[in-house]
Amino acid sequence: MLNERIEQYTSISYNQWYWWRRFKSRTVLHKYQSLEDKIKNGDFEVSDYHWWKLWENELEKEAISKSEDPSKQHETRCLFGERKRRLTEDYIKDEAKILEAMYNDFRIELRMKKEEVEDEMLQFEGTLSEFYYYIYNKKKTNGNQRHPQ
């Protein structure tokens, strides 16, 4: 599954400012696109950095297994450790950004406060797409919602 996920990303050339990143992030839709379209596009899925960090674990295992010299193995672990540390930092920032964008879109399109979305999500079991339609139908039943595109 990890290999399939990684194959979806485009490799990037070396960048001295972001040397720990190997791939280009996914493309998210413009802020004026509908919530439904953003969900279908995967804009609110787990951050790319999560998958990249898992991939680094695999690459590290492979690199260490190719070397028998303990000092080279240590150097490899240090390099991959720093790369994973930076990816983790990027992941934390990106996840916060993704969640904030999702809450904002629910607020704008379905007129819900962040707390309302969180409370409903805690009680709901299913995908984000199913959750969107559940909330949409719930709002529509109350007579205060337009039809999704």
mmCIF file with all atom_site columns, C-alpha atoms in Angstrom:
data_model
loop_
_atom_site.group_PDB
_atom_site.id
_atom_site.type_symbol
_atom_site.label_atom_id
_atom_site.label_alt_id
_atom_site.label_comp_id
_atom_site.label_asym_id
_atom_site.label_entity_id
_atom_site.label_seq_id
_atom_site.pdbx_PDB_ins_code
_atom_site.Cartn_x
_atom_site.Cartn_y
_atom_site.Cartn_z
_atom_site.occupancy
_atom_site.B_iso_or_equiv
_atom_site.pdbx_formal_charge
_atom_site.auth_seq_id
_atom_site.auth_comp_id
_atom_site.auth_asym_id
_atom_site.auth_atom_id
_atom_site.pdbx_PDB_model_num
ATOM 1   C CA . MET A 1 1   ? 0.000   0.000  0.000  1.00 0.00 ? 1   MET A CA 1
ATOM 2   C CA . LEU A 1 2   ? 2.831   2.414  0.821  1.00 0.00 ? 2   LEU A CA 1
ATOM 3   C CA . ASN A 1 3   ? 4.450   1.834  -2.580 1.00 0.00 ? 3   ASN A CA 1
ATOM 4   C CA . GLU A 1 4   ? 1.162   2.603  -4.340 1.00 0.00 ? 4   GLU A CA 1
ATOM 5   C CA . ARG A 1 5   ? 0.779   5.800  -2.335 1.00 0.00 ? 5   ARG A CA 1
ATOM 6   C CA . ILE A 1 6   ? 4.340   6.947  -3.017 1.00 0.00 ? 6   ILE A CA 1
ATOM 7   C CA . GLU A 1 7   ? 3.932   6.303  -6.751 1.00 0.00 ? 7   GLU A CA 1
ATOM 8   C CA . GLN A 1 8   ? 1.237   9.013  -6.779 1.00 0.00 ? 8   GLN A CA 1
ATOM 9   C CA . TYR A 1 9   ? 3.797   11.691 -5.922 1.00 0.00 ? 9   TYR A CA 1
ATOM 10  C CA . THR A 1 10  ? 6.112   13.464 -8.331 1.00 0.00 ? 10  THR A CA 1
ATOM 11  C CA . SER A 1 11  ? 9.801   13.439 -7.475 1.00 0.00 ? 11  SER A CA 1
ATOM 12  C CA . ILE A 1 12  ? 11.497  16.799 -7.159 1.00 0.00 ? 12  ILE A CA 1
ATOM 13  C CA . SER A 1 13  ? 15.105  17.744 -7.754 1.00 0.00 ? 13  SER A CA 1
ATOM 14  C CA . TYR A 1 14  ? 17.381  18.625 -4.859 1.00 0.00 ? 14  TYR A CA 1
ATOM 15  C CA . ASN A 1 15  ? 16.599  21.911 -3.113 1.00 0.00 ? 15  ASN A CA 1
ATOM 16  C CA . GLN A 1 16  ? 19.111  23.237 -0.583 1.00 0.00 ? 16  GLN A CA 1
ATOM 17  C CA . TRP A 1 17  ? 16.326  24.844 1.478  1.00 0.00 ? 17  TRP A CA 1
ATOM 18  C CA . TYR A 1 18  ? 14.117  21.739 1.612  1.00 0.00 ? 18  TYR A CA 1
ATOM 19  C CA . TRP A 1 19  ? 16.648  18.946 1.122  1.00 0.00 ? 19  TRP A CA 1
ATOM 20  C CA . TRP A 1 20  ? 14.649  16.474 3.267  1.00 0.00 ? 20  TRP A CA 1
ATOM 21  C CA . ARG A 1 21  ? 11.691  16.475 0.861  1.00 0.00 ? 21  ARG A CA 1
ATOM 22  C CA . ARG A 1 22  ? 11.820  14.055 -2.063 1.00 0.00 ? 22  ARG A CA 1
ATOM 23  C CA . PHE A 1 23  ? 8.396   14.725 -3.577 1.00 0.00 ? 23  PHE A CA 1
ATOM 24  C CA . LYS A 1 24  ? 6.054   17.478 -4.648 1.00 0.00 ? 24  LYS A CA 1
ATOM 25  C CA . SER A 1 25  ? 2.973   17.878 -2.433 1.00 0.00 ? 25  SER A CA 1
ATOM 26  C CA . ARG A 1 26  ? -0.444  17.036 -3.831 1.00 0.00 ? 26  ARG A CA 1
ATOM 27  C CA . THR A 1 27  ? -2.442  19.775 -5.496 1.00 0.00 ? 27  THR A CA 1
ATOM 28  C CA . VAL A 1 28  ? -5.364  21.095 -3.477 1.00 0.00 ? 28  VAL A CA 1
ATOM 29  C CA . LEU A 1 29  ? -8.309  22.938 -4.925 1.00 0.00 ? 29  LEU A CA 1
ATOM 30  C CA . HIS A 1 30  ? -8.734  26.704 -4.752 1.00 0.00 ? 30  HIS A CA 1
ATOM 31  C CA . LYS A 1 31  ? -10.355 28.104 -1.617 1.00 0.00 ? 31  LYS A CA 1
ATOM 32  C CA . TYR A 1 32  ? -13.495 29.063 -3.576 1.00 0.00 ? 32  TYR A CA 1
ATOM 33  C CA . GLN A 1 33  ? -14.194 25.476 -4.675 1.00 0.00 ? 33  GLN A CA 1
ATOM 34  C CA . SER A 1 34  ? -17.038 23.679 -2.921 1.00 0.00 ? 34  SER A CA 1
ATOM 35  C CA . LEU A 1 35  ? -16.479 21.600 0.190  1.00 0.00 ? 35  LEU A CA 1
ATOM 36  C CA . GLU A 1 36  ? -17.808 18.548 -1.630 1.00 0.00 ? 36  GLU A CA 1
ATOM 37  C CA . ASP A 1 37  ? -15.268 18.981 -4.454 1.00 0.00 ? 37  ASP A CA 1
ATOM 38  C CA . LYS A 1 38  ? -12.430 19.434 -1.972 1.00 0.00 ? 38  LYS A CA 1
ATOM 39  C CA . ILE A 1 39  ? -13.418 16.238 -0.167 1.00 0.00 ? 39  ILE A CA 1
ATOM 40  C CA . LYS A 1 40  ? -13.549 14.328 -3.470 1.00 0.00 ? 40  LYS A CA 1
ATOM 41  C CA . ASN A 1 41  ? -10.132 15.757 -4.409 1.00 0.00 ? 41  ASN A CA 1
ATOM 42  C CA . GLY A 1 42  ? -8.646  14.516 -1.121 1.00 0.00 ? 42  GLY A CA 1
ATOM 43  C CA . ASP A 1 43  ? -7.769  17.972 0.185  1.00 0.00 ? 43  ASP A CA 1
ATOM 44  C CA . PHE A 1 44  ? -8.545  16.910 3.758  1.00 0.00 ? 44  PHE A CA 1
ATOM 45  C CA . GLU A 1 45  ? -6.812  13.523 3.705  1.00 0.00 ? 45  GLU A CA 1
ATOM 46  C CA . VAL A 1 46  ? -3.819  12.736 5.892  1.00 0.00 ? 46  VAL A CA 1
ATOM 47  C CA . SER A 1 47  ? -0.855  14.992 5.159  1.00 0.00 ? 47  SER A CA 1
ATOM 48  C CA . ASP A 1 48  ? 1.593   13.924 2.462  1.00 0.00 ? 48  ASP A CA 1
ATOM 49  C CA . TYR A 1 49  ? 4.384   14.174 5.011  1.00 0.00 ? 49  TYR A CA 1
ATOM 50  C CA . HIS A 1 50  ? 2.958   11.168 6.858  1.00 0.00 ? 50  HIS A CA 1
ATOM 51  C CA . TRP A 1 51  ? 3.494   8.955  3.816  1.00 0.00 ? 51  TRP A CA 1
ATOM 52  C CA . TRP A 1 52  ? 6.875   10.460 3.057  1.00 0.00 ? 52  TRP A CA 1
ATOM 53  C CA . LYS A 1 53  ? 8.105   9.708  6.577  1.00 0.00 ? 53  LYS A CA 1
ATOM 54  C CA . LEU A 1 54  ? 6.963   6.083  6.279  1.00 0.00 ? 54  LEU A CA 1
ATOM 55  C CA . TRP A 1 55  ? 8.797   5.899  2.960  1.00 0.00 ? 55  TRP A CA 1
ATOM 56  C CA . GLU A 1 56  ? 11.964  7.241  4.611  1.00 0.00 ? 56  GLU A CA 1
ATOM 57  C CA . ASN A 1 57  ? 11.755  4.374  7.123  1.00 0.00 ? 57  ASN A CA 1
ATOM 58  C CA . GLU A 1 58  ? 11.782  1.897  4.239  1.00 0.00 ? 58  GLU A CA 1
ATOM 59  C CA . LEU A 1 59  ? 14.646  3.657  2.475  1.00 0.00 ? 59  LEU A CA 1
ATOM 60  C CA . GLU A 1 60  ? 16.638  3.764  5.724  1.00 0.00 ? 60  GLU A CA 1
ATOM 61  C CA . LYS A 1 61  ? 16.227  0.014  6.295  1.00 0.00 ? 61  LYS A CA 1
ATOM 62  C CA . GLU A 1 62  ? 17.353  -0.644 2.735  1.00 0.00 ? 62  GLU A CA 1
ATOM 63  C CA . ALA A 1 63  ? 20.384  1.678  3.002  1.00 0.00 ? 63  ALA A CA 1
ATOM 64  C CA . ILE A 1 64  ? 21.507  0.185  6.333  1.00 0.00 ? 64  ILE A CA 1
ATOM 65  C CA . SER A 1 65  ? 21.164  -3.363 5.058  1.00 0.00 ? 65  SER A CA 1
ATOM 66  C CA . LYS A 1 66  ? 23.531  -2.538 2.158  1.00 0.00 ? 66  LYS A CA 1
ATOM 67  C CA . SER A 1 67  ? 26.334  -1.429 4.462  1.00 0.00 ? 67  SER A CA 1
ATOM 68  C CA . GLU A 1 68  ? 28.270  -3.626 6.881  1.00 0.00 ? 68  GLU A CA 1
ATOM 69  C CA . ASP A 1 69  ? 30.458  -0.823 8.234  1.00 0.00 ? 69  ASP A CA 1
ATOM 70  C CA . PRO A 1 70  ? 29.041  0.332  11.621 1.00 0.00 ? 70  PRO A CA 1
ATOM 71  C CA . SER A 1 71  ? 30.260  3.908  11.133 1.00 0.00 ? 71  SER A CA 1
ATOM 72  C CA . LYS A 1 72  ? 28.520  4.128  7.730  1.00 0.00 ? 72  LYS A CA 1
ATOM 73  C CA . GLN A 1 73  ? 25.361  2.667  9.267  1.00 0.00 ? 73  GLN A CA 1
ATOM 74  C CA . HIS A 1 74  ? 25.517  5.289  12.022 1.00 0.00 ? 74  HIS A CA 1
ATOM 75  C CA . GLU A 1 75  ? 25.982  8.073  9.467  1.00 0.00 ? 75  GLU A CA 1
ATOM 76  C CA . THR A 1 76  ? 23.013  6.719  7.496  1.00 0.00 ? 76  THR A CA 1
ATOM 77  C CA . ARG A 1 77  ? 20.837  6.578  10.626 1.00 0.00 ? 77  ARG A CA 1
ATOM 78  C CA . CYS A 1 78  ? 21.768  10.167 11.501 1.00 0.00 ? 78  CYS A CA 1
ATOM 79  C CA . LEU A 1 79  ? 20.935  11.456 8.023  1.00 0.00 ? 79  LEU A CA 1
ATOM 80  C CA . PHE A 1 80  ? 17.612  9.634  7.873  1.00 0.00 ? 80  PHE A CA 1
ATOM 81  C CA . GLY A 1 81  ? 16.851  10.613 11.476 1.00 0.00 ? 81  GLY A CA 1
ATOM 82  C CA . GLU A 1 82  ? 17.250  14.297 10.655 1.00 0.00 ? 82  GLU A CA 1
ATOM 83  C CA . ARG A 1 83  ? 15.201  13.926 7.491  1.00 0.00 ? 83  ARG A CA 1
ATOM 84  C CA . LYS A 1 84  ? 12.392  12.199 9.437  1.00 0.00 ? 84  LYS A CA 1
ATOM 85  C CA . ARG A 1 85  ? 12.554  14.814 12.200 1.00 0.00 ? 85  ARG A CA 1
ATOM 86  C CA . ARG A 1 86  ? 12.041  17.593 9.667  1.00 0.00 ? 86  ARG A CA 1
ATOM 87  C CA . LEU A 1 87  ? 9.262   15.673 7.918  1.00 0.00 ? 87  LEU A CA 1
ATOM 88  C CA . THR A 1 88  ? 7.572   15.249 11.299 1.00 0.00 ? 88  THR A CA 1
ATOM 89  C CA . GLU A 1 89  ? 7.719   18.999 11.891 1.00 0.00 ? 89  GLU A CA 1
ATOM 90  C CA . ASP A 1 90  ? 6.259   19.602 8.424  1.00 0.00 ? 90  ASP A CA 1
ATOM 91  C CA . TYR A 1 91  ? 3.588   16.992 9.115  1.00 0.00 ? 91  TYR A CA 1
ATOM 92  C CA . ILE A 1 92  ? 2.467   18.676 12.343 1.00 0.00 ? 92  ILE A CA 1
ATOM 93  C CA . LYS A 1 93  ? 2.173   22.063 10.629 1.00 0.00 ? 93  LYS A CA 1
ATOM 94  C CA . ASP A 1 94  ? 0.432   20.625 7.572  1.00 0.00 ? 94  ASP A CA 1
ATOM 95  C CA . GLU A 1 95  ? -2.105  18.621 9.596  1.00 0.00 ? 95  GLU A CA 1
ATOM 96  C CA . ALA A 1 96  ? -3.050  21.758 11.539 1.00 0.00 ? 96  ALA A CA 1
ATOM 97  C CA . LYS A 1 97  ? -3.457  23.649 8.260  1.00 0.00 ? 97  LYS A CA 1
ATOM 98  C CA . ILE A 1 98  ? -5.583  20.868 6.740  1.00 0.00 ? 98  ILE A CA 1
ATOM 99  C CA . LEU A 1 99  ? -7.871  20.698 9.779  1.00 0.00 ? 99  LEU A CA 1
ATOM 100 C CA . GLU A 1 100 ? -8.247  24.474 9.939  1.00 0.00 ? 100 GLU A CA 1
ATOM 101 C CA . ALA A 1 101 ? -9.147  24.607 6.236  1.00 0.00 ? 101 ALA A CA 1
ATOM 102 C CA . MET A 1 102 ? -11.707 21.833 6.735  1.00 0.00 ? 102 MET A CA 1
ATOM 103 C CA . TYR A 1 103 ? -13.317 23.583 9.714  1.00 0.00 ? 103 TYR A CA 1
ATOM 104 C CA . ASN A 1 104 ? -13.380 26.842 7.786  1.00 0.00 ? 104 ASN A CA 1
ATOM 105 C CA . ASP A 1 105 ? -15.069 25.206 4.790  1.00 0.00 ? 105 ASP A CA 1
ATOM 106 C CA . PHE A 1 106 ? -17.699 23.582 7.003  1.00 0.00 ? 106 PHE A CA 1
ATOM 107 C CA . ARG A 1 107 ? -18.260 26.984 8.617  1.00 0.00 ? 107 ARG A CA 1
ATOM 108 C CA . ILE A 1 108 ? -18.678 28.758 5.285  1.00 0.00 ? 108 ILE A CA 1
ATOM 109 C CA . GLU A 1 109 ? -20.676 26.182 3.344  1.00 0.00 ? 109 GLU A CA 1
ATOM 110 C CA . LEU A 1 110 ? -22.742 24.498 6.055  1.00 0.00 ? 110 LEU A CA 1
ATOM 111 C CA . ARG A 1 111 ? -22.782 27.353 8.582  1.00 0.00 ? 111 ARG A CA 1
ATOM 112 C CA . MET A 1 112 ? -21.277 25.297 11.377 1.00 0.00 ? 112 MET A CA 1
ATOM 113 C CA . LYS A 1 113 ? -18.957 26.331 14.157 1.00 0.00 ? 113 LYS A CA 1
ATOM 114 C CA . LYS A 1 114 ? -15.750 24.408 14.725 1.00 0.00 ? 114 LYS A CA 1
ATOM 115 C CA . GLU A 1 115 ? -17.141 22.968 17.960 1.00 0.00 ? 115 GLU A CA 1
ATOM 116 C CA . GLU A 1 116 ? -20.279 21.745 16.160 1.00 0.00 ? 116 GLU A CA 1
ATOM 117 C CA . VAL A 1 117 ? -18.197 19.979 13.513 1.00 0.00 ? 117 VAL A CA 1
ATOM 118 C CA . GLU A 1 118 ? -16.009 18.360 16.171 1.00 0.00 ? 118 GLU A CA 1
ATOM 119 C CA . ASP A 1 119 ? -19.021 17.203 18.230 1.00 0.00 ? 119 ASP A CA 1
ATOM 120 C CA . GLU A 1 120 ? -20.742 15.731 15.173 1.00 0.00 ? 120 GLU A CA 1
ATOM 121 C CA . MET A 1 121 ? -17.545 14.009 14.017 1.00 0.00 ? 121 MET A CA 1
ATOM 122 C CA . LEU A 1 122 ? -17.040 12.377 17.402 1.00 0.00 ? 122 LEU A CA 1
ATOM 123 C CA . GLN A 1 123 ? -20.477 10.794 17.143 1.00 0.00 ? 123 GLN A CA 1
ATOM 124 C CA . PHE A 1 124 ? -20.185 9.822  13.464 1.00 0.00 ? 124 PHE A CA 1
ATOM 125 C CA . GLU A 1 125 ? -18.581 6.681  12.067 1.00 0.00 ? 125 GLU A CA 1
ATOM 126 C CA . GLY A 1 126 ? -17.718 6.777  8.398  1.00 0.00 ? 126 GLY A CA 1
ATOM 127 C CA . THR A 1 127 ? -15.693 8.639  5.801  1.00 0.00 ? 127 THR A CA 1
ATOM 128 C CA . LEU A 1 128 ? -15.454 12.394 5.484  1.00 0.00 ? 128 LEU A CA 1
ATOM 129 C CA . SER A 1 129 ? -17.571 12.219 2.337  1.00 0.00 ? 129 SER A CA 1
ATOM 130 C CA . GLU A 1 130 ? -20.288 10.308 4.193  1.00 0.00 ? 130 GLU A CA 1
ATOM 131 C CA . PHE A 1 131 ? -20.033 12.816 7.030  1.00 0.00 ? 131 PHE A CA 1
ATOM 132 C CA . TYR A 1 132 ? -20.499 15.715 4.611  1.00 0.00 ? 132 TYR A CA 1
ATOM 133 C CA . TYR A 1 133 ? -23.697 14.195 3.177  1.00 0.00 ? 133 TYR A CA 1
ATOM 134 C CA . TYR A 1 134 ? -24.939 13.333 6.654  1.00 0.00 ? 134 TYR A CA 1
ATOM 135 C CA . ILE A 1 135 ? -24.499 16.951 7.787  1.00 0.00 ? 135 ILE A CA 1
ATOM 136 C CA . TYR A 1 136 ? -25.866 18.331 4.510  1.00 0.00 ? 136 TYR A CA 1
ATOM 137 C CA . ASN A 1 137 ? -29.035 16.231 4.812  1.00 0.00 ? 137 ASN A CA 1
ATOM 138 C CA . LYS A 1 138 ? -29.388 17.139 8.464  1.00 0.00 ? 138 LYS A CA 1
ATOM 139 C CA . LYS A 1 139 ? -29.152 20.848 7.608  1.00 0.00 ? 139 LYS A CA 1
ATOM 140 C CA . LYS A 1 140 ? -31.456 20.453 4.607  1.00 0.00 ? 140 LYS A CA 1
ATOM 141 C CA . THR A 1 141 ? -34.084 18.815 6.818  1.00 0.00 ? 141 THR A CA 1
ATOM 142 C CA . ASN A 1 142 ? -33.936 21.915 8.997  1.00 0.00 ? 142 ASN A CA 1
ATOM 143 C CA . GLY A 1 143 ? -34.658 23.968 5.854  1.00 0.00 ? 143 GLY A CA 1
ATOM 144 C CA . ASN A 1 144 ? -31.618 26.199 5.932  1.00 0.00 ? 144 ASN A CA 1
ATOM 145 C CA . GLN A 1 145 ? -29.291 24.764 3.330  1.00 0.00 ? 145 GLN A CA 1
ATOM 146 C CA . ARG A 1 146 ? -28.822 25.005 -0.436 1.00 0.00 ? 146 ARG A CA 1
ATOM 147 C CA . HIS A 1 147 ? -28.246 21.982 -2.672 1.00 0.00 ? 147 HIS A CA 1
ATOM 148 C CA . PRO A 1 148 ? -24.597 20.897 -3.158 1.00 0.00 ? 148 PRO A CA 1
ATOM 149 C CA . GLN A 1 149 ? -23.154 21.165 -6.657 1.00 0.00 ? 149 GLN A CA 1
#
